[in-house]
């Protein structure tokens, strides 16, 4: 019998978000960061809070849906998703799990 660990794929998000008001923008950025970290948690993340299925990568549309529900967010202007494999070829298997990586959040305000 051979037992191997689960390969992980880190998900980094770079996004520009239009906020509804400049007042409280710092709090919005912090909430977005926390929302991404919670959503991408391998065991308690996802929309239902039950973790990610093995081999399931989040879609870009998942992040738009997630972030546009954050209070104070008007809309997501741009979004890039980078997936970094800890083990080469991990995302081509159905055994990997995703986890939250480094996120870059820029806020804009349109009057």
Short mmCIF file of N, CA and C in Angstrom, two decimals:
data_model
loop_
_atom_site.label_atom_id
_atom_site.label_comp_id
_atom_site.label_asym_id
_atom_site.label_seq_id
_atom_site.Cartn_x
_atom_site.Cartn_y
_atom_site.Cartn_z
N UNK A 1 0.85 -1.17 0.00
CA UNK A 1 0.00 0.00 0.00
C UNK A 1 0.89 1.23 0.00
N UNK A 2 0.53 2.16 -0.84
CA UNK A 2 1.26 3.42 -0.92
C UNK A 2 0.31 4.58 -0.65
N UNK A 3 0.70 5.44 0.25
CA UNK A 3 -0.13 6.60 0.59
C UNK A 3 0.62 7.86 0.18
N UNK A 4 -0.05 8.70 -0.58
CA UNK A 4 0.56 9.97 -1.00
C UNK A 4 -0.33 11.12 -0.57
N UNK A 5 0.29 12.25 -0.35
CA UNK A 5 -0.47 13.43 0.06
C UNK A 5 -1.21 14.06 -1.11
N UNK A 6 -2.12 14.91 -0.76
CA UNK A 6 -2.90 15.63 -1.76
C UNK A 6 -2.07 16.77 -2.34
N UNK A 7 -1.96 16.87 -3.66
CA UNK A 7 -1.29 18.03 -4.23
C UNK A 7 -2.21 19.25 -4.14
N UNK A 8 -1.61 20.40 -3.89
CA UNK A 8 -2.38 21.64 -3.75
C UNK A 8 -2.07 22.60 -4.89
N UNK A 9 -3.07 23.38 -5.25
CA UNK A 9 -2.92 24.42 -6.26
C UNK A 9 -3.30 25.75 -5.59
N UNK A 10 -2.33 26.66 -5.55
CA UNK A 10 -2.58 27.98 -4.95
C UNK A 10 -3.30 28.86 -5.96
N UNK A 11 -4.29 29.60 -5.50
CA UNK A 11 -5.04 30.50 -6.37
C UNK A 11 -4.78 31.94 -5.92
N UNK A 12 -4.17 32.72 -6.82
CA UNK A 12 -3.90 34.14 -6.58
C UNK A 12 -4.87 34.97 -7.41
N UNK A 13 -5.43 36.00 -6.81
CA UNK A 13 -6.39 36.86 -7.50
C UNK A 13 -5.83 38.27 -7.59
N UNK A 14 -5.92 38.86 -8.77
CA UNK A 14 -5.62 40.27 -8.99
C UNK A 14 -6.90 40.88 -9.52
N UNK A 15 -7.42 41.88 -8.80
CA UNK A 15 -8.70 42.44 -9.19
C UNK A 15 -8.76 43.94 -8.98
N UNK A 16 -9.53 44.59 -9.81
CA UNK A 16 -9.86 46.00 -9.64
C UNK A 16 -11.36 46.07 -9.40
N UNK A 17 -11.72 46.71 -8.30
CA UNK A 17 -13.12 46.74 -7.87
C UNK A 17 -13.58 48.19 -7.76
N UNK A 18 -14.73 48.47 -8.35
CA UNK A 18 -15.35 49.79 -8.21
C UNK A 18 -16.23 49.75 -6.97
N UNK A 19 -16.00 50.71 -6.07
CA UNK A 19 -16.77 50.76 -4.83
C UNK A 19 -17.89 51.78 -4.95
N UNK A 20 -18.91 51.61 -4.14
CA UNK A 20 -20.07 52.51 -4.18
C UNK A 20 -19.78 53.85 -3.53
N UNK A 21 -18.76 53.89 -2.65
CA UNK A 21 -18.41 55.12 -1.94
C UNK A 21 -16.95 55.04 -1.50
N UNK A 22 -16.30 56.20 -1.45
CA UNK A 22 -14.93 56.22 -0.93
C UNK A 22 -14.90 56.02 0.58
N UNK A 23 -15.99 56.41 1.22
CA UNK A 23 -16.10 56.22 2.66
C UNK A 23 -16.17 54.72 2.95
N UNK A 24 -15.28 54.25 3.76
CA UNK A 24 -15.26 52.84 4.11
C UNK A 24 -14.58 51.96 3.08
N UNK A 25 -13.84 52.56 2.13
CA UNK A 25 -13.18 51.77 1.09
C UNK A 25 -12.16 50.80 1.68
N UNK A 26 -11.46 51.23 2.72
CA UNK A 26 -10.49 50.35 3.36
C UNK A 26 -11.15 49.11 3.94
N UNK A 27 -12.32 49.30 4.50
CA UNK A 27 -13.07 48.17 5.06
C UNK A 27 -13.54 47.23 3.94
N UNK A 28 -13.92 47.81 2.81
CA UNK A 28 -14.34 46.99 1.66
C UNK A 28 -13.16 46.13 1.20
N UNK A 29 -11.97 46.72 1.08
CA UNK A 29 -10.79 45.97 0.65
C UNK A 29 -10.49 44.83 1.62
N UNK A 30 -10.60 45.10 2.90
CA UNK A 30 -10.36 44.07 3.91
C UNK A 30 -11.40 42.95 3.82
N UNK A 31 -12.65 43.32 3.60
CA UNK A 31 -13.72 42.33 3.48
C UNK A 31 -13.52 41.47 2.23
N UNK A 32 -13.10 42.09 1.13
CA UNK A 32 -12.82 41.35 -0.10
C UNK A 32 -11.71 40.34 0.15
N UNK A 33 -10.64 40.76 0.81
CA UNK A 33 -9.51 39.87 1.12
C UNK A 33 -9.98 38.69 1.97
N UNK A 34 -10.76 38.96 3.00
CA UNK A 34 -11.28 37.90 3.88
C UNK A 34 -12.24 36.98 3.14
N UNK A 35 -13.05 37.55 2.26
CA UNK A 35 -14.00 36.77 1.48
C UNK A 35 -13.28 35.80 0.56
N UNK A 36 -12.22 36.27 -0.09
CA UNK A 36 -11.43 35.40 -0.97
C UNK A 36 -10.77 34.28 -0.17
N UNK A 37 -10.17 34.62 0.97
CA UNK A 37 -9.50 33.61 1.80
C UNK A 37 -10.50 32.55 2.27
N UNK A 38 -11.67 32.97 2.70
CA UNK A 38 -12.68 32.01 3.17
C UNK A 38 -13.19 31.14 2.03
N UNK A 39 -13.46 31.77 0.89
CA UNK A 39 -13.99 31.06 -0.27
C UNK A 39 -13.01 30.00 -0.78
N UNK A 40 -11.72 30.31 -0.72
CA UNK A 40 -10.71 29.40 -1.27
C UNK A 40 -10.12 28.43 -0.23
N UNK A 41 -10.69 28.40 0.96
CA UNK A 41 -10.21 27.44 1.95
C UNK A 41 -10.54 26.03 1.45
N UNK A 42 -9.56 25.12 1.43
CA UNK A 42 -9.81 23.80 0.84
C UNK A 42 -10.87 22.97 1.57
N UNK A 43 -11.03 23.16 2.87
CA UNK A 43 -11.96 22.32 3.63
C UNK A 43 -13.28 22.99 3.99
N UNK A 44 -13.28 24.32 4.09
CA UNK A 44 -14.50 25.03 4.50
C UNK A 44 -14.91 26.10 3.49
N UNK A 45 -14.30 26.11 2.32
CA UNK A 45 -14.57 27.14 1.32
C UNK A 45 -15.71 26.78 0.39
N UNK A 46 -15.75 27.48 -0.73
CA UNK A 46 -16.81 27.29 -1.70
C UNK A 46 -18.05 28.05 -1.31
N UNK A 47 -19.05 28.05 -2.18
CA UNK A 47 -20.28 28.79 -1.92
C UNK A 47 -21.10 28.20 -0.78
N UNK A 48 -21.00 26.90 -0.58
CA UNK A 48 -21.79 26.25 0.46
C UNK A 48 -21.03 26.07 1.76
N UNK A 49 -19.75 26.45 1.78
CA UNK A 49 -18.95 26.34 2.99
C UNK A 49 -18.58 24.92 3.37
N UNK A 50 -18.61 24.02 2.38
CA UNK A 50 -18.29 22.61 2.65
C UNK A 50 -16.97 22.19 2.02
N UNK A 51 -16.18 23.15 1.60
CA UNK A 51 -14.89 22.83 1.01
C UNK A 51 -14.98 22.57 -0.48
N UNK A 52 -13.83 22.33 -1.05
CA UNK A 52 -13.72 22.10 -2.49
C UNK A 52 -13.62 20.62 -2.79
N UNK A 53 -14.26 20.20 -3.86
CA UNK A 53 -14.12 18.83 -4.33
C UNK A 53 -12.73 18.66 -4.92
N UNK A 54 -12.19 17.48 -4.79
CA UNK A 54 -10.90 17.18 -5.40
C UNK A 54 -11.01 17.41 -6.91
N UNK A 55 -10.01 18.08 -7.47
CA UNK A 55 -9.97 18.31 -8.91
C UNK A 55 -10.83 19.46 -9.39
N UNK A 56 -11.49 20.17 -8.51
CA UNK A 56 -12.38 21.28 -8.91
C UNK A 56 -11.65 22.61 -8.78
N UNK A 57 -11.44 23.25 -9.91
CA UNK A 57 -10.87 24.59 -9.92
C UNK A 57 -12.00 25.60 -9.97
N UNK A 58 -11.89 26.69 -9.21
CA UNK A 58 -12.93 27.71 -9.29
C UNK A 58 -12.88 28.41 -10.65
N UNK A 59 -14.04 28.75 -11.16
CA UNK A 59 -14.14 29.46 -12.43
C UNK A 59 -14.04 30.95 -12.18
N UNK A 60 -13.62 31.68 -13.19
CA UNK A 60 -13.55 33.13 -13.09
C UNK A 60 -14.92 33.71 -12.71
N UNK A 61 -15.96 33.14 -13.27
CA UNK A 61 -17.32 33.62 -12.97
C UNK A 61 -17.67 33.43 -11.49
N UNK A 62 -17.08 32.42 -10.83
CA UNK A 62 -17.30 32.23 -9.40
C UNK A 62 -16.83 33.45 -8.62
N UNK A 63 -15.70 34.00 -9.03
CA UNK A 63 -15.14 35.15 -8.31
C UNK A 63 -15.95 36.42 -8.57
N UNK A 64 -16.43 36.60 -9.79
CA UNK A 64 -17.30 37.75 -10.06
C UNK A 64 -18.55 37.66 -9.17
N UNK A 65 -19.16 36.50 -9.16
CA UNK A 65 -20.36 36.28 -8.35
C UNK A 65 -20.08 36.54 -6.87
N UNK A 66 -18.97 36.04 -6.39
CA UNK A 66 -18.60 36.18 -4.99
C UNK A 66 -18.34 37.64 -4.61
N UNK A 67 -17.52 38.32 -5.39
CA UNK A 67 -17.08 39.66 -5.02
C UNK A 67 -18.16 40.72 -5.22
N UNK A 68 -19.04 40.52 -6.18
CA UNK A 68 -20.08 41.51 -6.41
C UNK A 68 -21.18 41.46 -5.33
N UNK A 69 -21.11 40.46 -4.45
CA UNK A 69 -22.05 40.37 -3.32
C UNK A 69 -21.49 41.02 -2.06
N UNK A 70 -20.23 41.45 -2.09
CA UNK A 70 -19.62 42.09 -0.92
C UNK A 70 -20.22 43.48 -0.75
N UNK A 71 -20.70 43.82 0.45
CA UNK A 71 -21.26 45.16 0.68
C UNK A 71 -20.23 46.25 0.36
N UNK A 72 -20.67 47.26 -0.39
CA UNK A 72 -19.80 48.36 -0.78
C UNK A 72 -19.17 48.19 -2.15
N UNK A 73 -19.31 47.01 -2.74
CA UNK A 73 -18.78 46.77 -4.09
C UNK A 73 -19.87 47.09 -5.10
N UNK A 74 -19.55 47.99 -6.04
CA UNK A 74 -20.48 48.30 -7.12
C UNK A 74 -20.36 47.24 -8.22
N UNK A 75 -19.12 47.02 -8.67
CA UNK A 75 -18.87 45.97 -9.66
C UNK A 75 -17.38 45.65 -9.71
N UNK A 76 -17.06 44.54 -10.32
CA UNK A 76 -15.68 44.13 -10.53
C UNK A 76 -15.27 44.61 -11.91
N UNK A 77 -14.28 45.50 -11.96
CA UNK A 77 -13.84 46.08 -13.24
C UNK A 77 -12.93 45.12 -14.00
N UNK A 78 -12.05 44.45 -13.29
CA UNK A 78 -11.16 43.47 -13.92
C UNK A 78 -10.80 42.40 -12.90
N UNK A 79 -10.47 41.23 -13.42
CA UNK A 79 -10.16 40.11 -12.54
C UNK A 79 -9.23 39.15 -13.27
N UNK A 80 -8.14 38.80 -12.62
CA UNK A 80 -7.22 37.79 -13.16
C UNK A 80 -7.04 36.70 -12.11
N UNK A 81 -7.05 35.47 -12.57
CA UNK A 81 -6.87 34.32 -11.69
C UNK A 81 -5.58 33.62 -12.11
N UNK A 82 -4.68 33.44 -11.16
CA UNK A 82 -3.44 32.70 -11.42
C UNK A 82 -3.45 31.46 -10.54
N UNK A 83 -3.18 30.32 -11.15
CA UNK A 83 -3.13 29.06 -10.40
C UNK A 83 -1.70 28.56 -10.40
N UNK A 84 -1.14 28.38 -9.21
CA UNK A 84 0.25 27.96 -9.07
C UNK A 84 0.27 26.57 -8.44
N UNK A 85 0.81 25.63 -9.19
CA UNK A 85 0.86 24.24 -8.72
C UNK A 85 2.05 24.03 -7.79
N UNK A 86 1.83 23.40 -6.65
CA UNK A 86 2.93 23.04 -5.77
C UNK A 86 3.71 21.86 -6.36
N UNK A 87 3.01 21.03 -7.09
CA UNK A 87 3.60 19.87 -7.74
C UNK A 87 3.27 19.96 -9.22
N UNK A 88 4.28 19.97 -10.07
CA UNK A 88 4.05 20.12 -11.50
C UNK A 88 3.05 19.08 -12.00
N UNK A 89 2.06 19.55 -12.77
CA UNK A 89 1.05 18.67 -13.34
C UNK A 89 -0.12 18.38 -12.41
N UNK A 90 -0.12 18.96 -11.21
CA UNK A 90 -1.17 18.67 -10.22
C UNK A 90 -2.56 19.00 -10.75
N UNK A 91 -2.69 20.11 -11.46
CA UNK A 91 -4.03 20.51 -11.92
C UNK A 91 -4.55 19.64 -13.05
N UNK A 92 -3.72 18.77 -13.59
CA UNK A 92 -4.17 17.86 -14.64
C UNK A 92 -4.70 16.55 -14.06
N UNK A 93 -4.57 16.41 -12.76
CA UNK A 93 -5.11 15.22 -12.09
C UNK A 93 -6.46 15.59 -11.48
N UNK A 94 -7.14 14.63 -10.94
CA UNK A 94 -8.40 14.90 -10.25
C UNK A 94 -8.22 14.76 -8.75
N UNK A 95 -6.96 14.87 -8.28
CA UNK A 95 -6.65 14.66 -6.87
C UNK A 95 -6.30 15.94 -6.12
N UNK A 96 -6.14 17.05 -6.79
CA UNK A 96 -5.65 18.27 -6.15
C UNK A 96 -6.77 19.02 -5.42
N UNK A 97 -6.35 19.89 -4.51
CA UNK A 97 -7.26 20.82 -3.84
C UNK A 97 -6.71 22.23 -4.02
N UNK A 98 -7.60 23.20 -4.11
CA UNK A 98 -7.18 24.59 -4.22
C UNK A 98 -7.10 25.22 -2.83
N UNK A 99 -6.29 26.28 -2.75
CA UNK A 99 -6.24 27.06 -1.51
C UNK A 99 -5.93 28.51 -1.84
N UNK A 100 -6.22 29.38 -0.90
CA UNK A 100 -6.07 30.82 -1.08
C UNK A 100 -4.60 31.22 -1.08
N UNK A 101 -4.24 32.03 -2.07
CA UNK A 101 -2.87 32.50 -2.17
C UNK A 101 -2.76 33.99 -1.90
N UNK A 102 -1.98 34.66 -2.75
CA UNK A 102 -1.74 36.10 -2.61
C UNK A 102 -2.74 36.85 -3.49
N UNK A 103 -3.34 37.86 -2.91
CA UNK A 103 -4.35 38.62 -3.65
C UNK A 103 -3.95 40.08 -3.73
N UNK A 104 -4.17 40.67 -4.89
CA UNK A 104 -3.92 42.09 -5.10
C UNK A 104 -5.26 42.75 -5.42
N UNK A 105 -5.66 43.67 -4.56
CA UNK A 105 -6.98 44.30 -4.69
C UNK A 105 -6.79 45.80 -4.87
N UNK A 106 -7.28 46.32 -5.99
CA UNK A 106 -7.25 47.76 -6.25
C UNK A 106 -8.69 48.26 -6.25
N UNK A 107 -8.90 49.40 -5.61
CA UNK A 107 -10.24 49.98 -5.55
C UNK A 107 -10.31 51.25 -6.38
N UNK A 108 -11.45 51.44 -7.05
CA UNK A 108 -11.71 52.67 -7.79
C UNK A 108 -13.09 53.17 -7.40
N UNK A 109 -13.30 54.45 -7.65
CA UNK A 109 -14.60 55.05 -7.37
C UNK A 109 -15.00 55.88 -8.57
N UNK A 110 -16.15 55.59 -9.14
CA UNK A 110 -16.66 56.34 -10.28
C UNK A 110 -17.81 57.21 -9.80
N UNK A 111 -17.66 58.50 -9.98
CA UNK A 111 -18.73 59.41 -9.53
C UNK A 111 -19.89 59.41 -10.49
#
